[in-house]
Amino acid sequence: MSNGDLVRAAGVVLLRGSPDGREVLIVHRPRRSDWSLPKGKVYPGEHVLAAAVRECMEESGYVPLLGAPLPTLTYNALGRPKQVQYWVASARSHEPFIPNYEVDEIRWLPVAQARRQLTYEHDADTVEAATVLPPTVPLVVLRHAQAMKRSDFTGKNDAARPLTDKGKSQAKSLVSLLDSFGIESVHSSDATRCFETVKGLAKFLGSEVHHESELSEVEFAQDAKQARKRMKQLSWHEHPVVVCSHRLVLPALMKAVTANLDVDVDPSIWETKLSPGSFIIVHRVFNADKRPRVIAVERHDLADA
């Protein structure tokens, strides 16, 4: 199977609380006369996270706040292999639903009823997977966007090396992708290329960039212990946080996460050789008087868009 044959799609399991327990949003598609979850094809050049958010908005009117990833579905659809990536989600806001040719009805249903109403067993299984997950808080570990080559930089201080035009474009793309997880706090190495990667996100959030000199290449080379210590502190923050650093520093930061959090997933899948502007999301669960627990990890490369 070639990538050209594969149909990529993305969607969400949108959950909300009710007096009688949790409810799931399902959608009716008149062209297929079926009940499904909000999902749709990933456009050429579109990031899968952006597709998941867009499809939920288009099919239901709800703007989703993404949570942990769910098992990816792969099946044949109309003679072609199809891959659907799902995320648990809650509603951030919504617009009035307007019936259209793709979706003519939406329903919020109790979980058990939604599973029975869904046409396809794999959708019901996806709902089941979503409802057994506890609420999570994301920690995003980000490599700075594409920077000017060291050999092309004429300045005396490498920390002042800026982003390229492509890097600035990557930084702009990151704003909506990271905001889809509800990031509240932005932390960065004090190197210019890291700051420029996340300053747009901080501005969008009405926040500031917290400069973390311990996470710079210079200070890491001098005292790696301080970088690991600071990363432990950041990984214990009980709110959605993004940490931007450098290729050479990221492996140590991820090791600090695995060493100081209870990890329910295989750490060997945490590939830290990230391309510029790419990131790892660590989904954490916080319980009183206990270390944060990692229940899911996902990696996103901008090159995959």
mmCIF file with all atom_site columns, C-alpha atoms in Angstrom, residues 108-185:
data_model
loop_
_atom_site.group_PDB
_atom_site.id
_atom_site.type_symbol
_atom_site.label_atom_id
_atom_site.label_alt_id
_atom_site.label_comp_id
_atom_site.label_asym_id
_atom_site.label_entity_id
_atom_site.label_seq_id
_atom_site.pdbx_PDB_ins_code
_atom_site.Cartn_x
_atom_site.Cartn_y
_atom_site.Cartn_z
_atom_site.occupancy
_atom_site.B_iso_or_equiv
_atom_site.pdbx_formal_charge
_atom_site.auth_seq_id
_atom_site.auth_comp_id
_atom_site.auth_asym_id
_atom_site.auth_atom_id
_atom_site.pdbx_PDB_model_num
ATOM 1  C CA . TRP A 1 108 ? -25.937 14.382 22.353 1.00 0.00 ? 108 TRP A CA 1
ATOM 2  C CA . LEU A 1 109 ? -26.610 10.929 23.787 1.00 0.00 ? 109 LEU A CA 1
ATOM 3  C CA . PRO A 1 110 ? -25.615 9.031  26.933 1.00 0.00 ? 110 PRO A CA 1
ATOM 4  C CA . VAL A 1 111 ? -22.576 6.896  26.239 1.00 0.00 ? 111 VAL A CA 1
ATOM 5  C CA . ALA A 1 112 ? -24.364 3.539  26.165 1.00 0.00 ? 112 ALA A CA 1
ATOM 6  C CA . GLN A 1 113 ? -27.134 4.871  23.936 1.00 0.00 ? 113 GLN A CA 1
ATOM 7  C CA . ALA A 1 114 ? -24.636 6.525  21.601 1.00 0.00 ? 114 ALA A CA 1
ATOM 8  C CA . ARG A 1 115 ? -22.765 3.254  21.184 1.00 0.00 ? 115 ARG A CA 1
ATOM 9  C CA . ARG A 1 116 ? -25.988 1.514  20.212 1.00 0.00 ? 116 ARG A CA 1
ATOM 10 C CA . GLN A 1 117 ? -27.003 4.319  17.849 1.00 0.00 ? 117 GLN A CA 1
ATOM 11 C CA . LEU A 1 118 ? -23.716 4.435  15.946 1.00 0.00 ? 118 LEU A CA 1
ATOM 12 C CA . THR A 1 119 ? -23.905 2.520  12.685 1.00 0.00 ? 119 THR A CA 1
ATOM 13 C CA . TYR A 1 120 ? -20.381 1.113  12.727 1.00 0.00 ? 120 TYR A CA 1
ATOM 14 C CA . GLU A 1 121 ? -18.923 -1.111 15.406 1.00 0.00 ? 121 GLU A CA 1
ATOM 15 C CA . HIS A 1 122 ? -15.506 0.523  15.105 1.00 0.00 ? 122 HIS A CA 1
ATOM 16 C CA . ASP A 1 123 ? -17.075 3.889  16.011 1.00 0.00 ? 123 ASP A CA 1
ATOM 17 C CA . ALA A 1 124 ? -18.720 2.342  19.068 1.00 0.00 ? 124 ALA A CA 1
ATOM 18 C CA . ASP A 1 125 ? -15.359 0.854  20.072 1.00 0.00 ? 125 ASP A CA 1
ATOM 19 C CA . THR A 1 126 ? -13.731 4.276  19.685 1.00 0.00 ? 126 THR A CA 1
ATOM 20 C CA . VAL A 1 127 ? -16.328 5.805  22.008 1.00 0.00 ? 127 VAL A CA 1
ATOM 21 C CA . GLU A 1 128 ? -15.631 3.062  24.535 1.00 0.00 ? 128 GLU A CA 1
ATOM 22 C CA . ALA A 1 129 ? -11.892 3.797  24.359 1.00 0.00 ? 129 ALA A CA 1
ATOM 23 C CA . ALA A 1 130 ? -12.551 7.505  24.908 1.00 0.00 ? 130 ALA A CA 1
ATOM 24 C CA . THR A 1 131 ? -14.832 7.104  27.892 1.00 0.00 ? 131 THR A CA 1
ATOM 25 C CA . VAL A 1 132 ? -12.435 4.944  29.901 1.00 0.00 ? 132 VAL A CA 1
ATOM 26 C CA . LEU A 1 133 ? -9.669  7.564  29.738 1.00 0.00 ? 133 LEU A CA 1
ATOM 27 C CA . PRO A 1 134 ? -9.313  9.983  32.663 1.00 0.00 ? 134 PRO A CA 1
ATOM 28 C CA . PRO A 1 135 ? -9.020  13.727 31.975 1.00 0.00 ? 135 PRO A CA 1
ATOM 29 C CA . THR A 1 136 ? -5.489  14.634 30.896 1.00 0.00 ? 136 THR A CA 1
ATOM 30 C CA . VAL A 1 137 ? -3.291  17.729 30.909 1.00 0.00 ? 137 VAL A CA 1
ATOM 31 C CA . PRO A 1 138 ? -0.859  18.167 27.993 1.00 0.00 ? 138 PRO A CA 1
ATOM 32 C CA . LEU A 1 139 ? 2.855   18.875 28.242 1.00 0.00 ? 139 LEU A CA 1
ATOM 33 C CA . VAL A 1 140 ? 4.223   19.834 24.827 1.00 0.00 ? 140 VAL A CA 1
ATOM 34 C CA . VAL A 1 141 ? 7.956   19.474 24.197 1.00 0.00 ? 141 VAL A CA 1
ATOM 35 C CA . LEU A 1 142 ? 8.795   21.471 21.084 1.00 0.00 ? 142 LEU A CA 1
ATOM 36 C CA . ARG A 1 143 ? 11.885  21.824 18.938 1.00 0.00 ? 143 ARG A CA 1
ATOM 37 C CA . HIS A 1 144 ? 12.342  25.370 17.677 1.00 0.00 ? 144 HIS A CA 1
ATOM 38 C CA . ALA A 1 145 ? 11.358  26.100 14.078 1.00 0.00 ? 145 ALA A CA 1
ATOM 39 C CA . GLN A 1 146 ? 13.883  26.247 11.246 1.00 0.00 ? 146 GLN A CA 1
ATOM 40 C CA . ALA A 1 147 ? 16.703  28.662 12.080 1.00 0.00 ? 147 ALA A CA 1
ATOM 41 C CA . MET A 1 148 ? 19.452  30.242 10.024 1.00 0.00 ? 148 MET A CA 1
ATOM 42 C CA . LYS A 1 149 ? 22.376  27.861 9.534  1.00 0.00 ? 149 LYS A CA 1
ATOM 43 C CA . ARG A 1 150 ? 25.247  28.326 11.927 1.00 0.00 ? 150 ARG A CA 1
ATOM 44 C CA . SER A 1 151 ? 27.601  28.655 8.958  1.00 0.00 ? 151 SER A CA 1
ATOM 45 C CA . ASP A 1 152 ? 25.522  31.513 7.505  1.00 0.00 ? 152 ASP A CA 1
ATOM 46 C CA . PHE A 1 153 ? 25.201  33.457 10.752 1.00 0.00 ? 153 PHE A CA 1
ATOM 47 C CA . THR A 1 154 ? 27.708  36.294 11.079 1.00 0.00 ? 154 THR A CA 1
ATOM 48 C CA . GLY A 1 155 ? 26.900  37.292 14.640 1.00 0.00 ? 155 GLY A CA 1
ATOM 49 C CA . LYS A 1 156 ? 29.243  36.557 17.520 1.00 0.00 ? 156 LYS A CA 1
ATOM 50 C CA . ASN A 1 157 ? 26.591  35.026 19.797 1.00 0.00 ? 157 ASN A CA 1
ATOM 51 C CA . ASP A 1 158 ? 24.968  31.886 18.395 1.00 0.00 ? 158 ASP A CA 1
ATOM 52 C CA . ALA A 1 159 ? 22.051  32.351 20.787 1.00 0.00 ? 159 ALA A CA 1
ATOM 53 C CA . ALA A 1 160 ? 21.027  35.345 18.657 1.00 0.00 ? 160 ALA A CA 1
ATOM 54 C CA . ARG A 1 161 ? 20.646  33.238 15.511 1.00 0.00 ? 161 ARG A CA 1
ATOM 55 C CA . PRO A 1 162 ? 17.115  33.926 14.177 1.00 0.00 ? 162 PRO A CA 1
ATOM 56 C CA . LEU A 1 163 ? 14.491  31.911 12.336 1.00 0.00 ? 163 LEU A CA 1
ATOM 57 C CA . THR A 1 164 ? 14.460  31.725 8.562  1.00 0.00 ? 164 THR A CA 1
ATOM 58 C CA . ASP A 1 165 ? 11.389  32.775 6.597  1.00 0.00 ? 165 ASP A CA 1
ATOM 59 C CA . LYS A 1 166 ? 10.353  29.124 6.563  1.00 0.00 ? 166 LYS A CA 1
ATOM 60 C CA . GLY A 1 167 ? 10.862  28.976 10.309 1.00 0.00 ? 167 GLY A CA 1
ATOM 61 C CA . LYS A 1 168 ? 8.643   32.013 10.794 1.00 0.00 ? 168 LYS A CA 1
ATOM 62 C CA . SER A 1 169 ? 5.967   30.309 8.710  1.00 0.00 ? 169 SER A CA 1
ATOM 63 C CA . GLN A 1 170 ? 6.311   27.181 10.846 1.00 0.00 ? 170 GLN A CA 1
ATOM 64 C CA . ALA A 1 171 ? 5.969   29.259 14.010 1.00 0.00 ? 171 ALA A CA 1
ATOM 65 C CA . LYS A 1 172 ? 2.784   30.787 12.648 1.00 0.00 ? 172 LYS A CA 1
ATOM 66 C CA . SER A 1 173 ? 1.363   27.332 11.907 1.00 0.00 ? 173 SER A CA 1
ATOM 67 C CA . LEU A 1 174 ? 2.145   26.179 15.428 1.00 0.00 ? 174 LEU A CA 1
ATOM 68 C CA . VAL A 1 175 ? -0.176  28.740 17.019 1.00 0.00 ? 175 VAL A CA 1
ATOM 69 C CA . SER A 1 176 ? -3.452  27.062 16.085 1.00 0.00 ? 176 SER A CA 1
ATOM 70 C CA . LEU A 1 177 ? -2.065  23.530 16.408 1.00 0.00 ? 177 LEU A CA 1
ATOM 71 C CA . LEU A 1 178 ? -0.875  24.043 19.979 1.00 0.00 ? 178 LEU A CA 1
ATOM 72 C CA . ASP A 1 179 ? -3.890  26.137 20.933 1.00 0.00 ? 179 ASP A CA 1
ATOM 73 C CA . SER A 1 180 ? -6.114  23.193 19.999 1.00 0.00 ? 180 SER A CA 1
ATOM 74 C CA . PHE A 1 181 ? -4.818  21.533 23.197 1.00 0.00 ? 181 PHE A CA 1
ATOM 75 C CA . GLY A 1 182 ? -5.601  24.554 25.362 1.00 0.00 ? 182 GLY A CA 1
ATOM 76 C CA . ILE A 1 183 ? -2.030  25.597 26.129 1.00 0.00 ? 183 ILE A CA 1
ATOM 77 C CA . GLU A 1 184 ? -1.932  28.129 28.967 1.00 0.00 ? 184 GLU A CA 1
ATOM 78 C CA . SER A 1 185 ? 1.763   28.565 29.764 1.00 0.00 ? 185 SER A CA 1
#
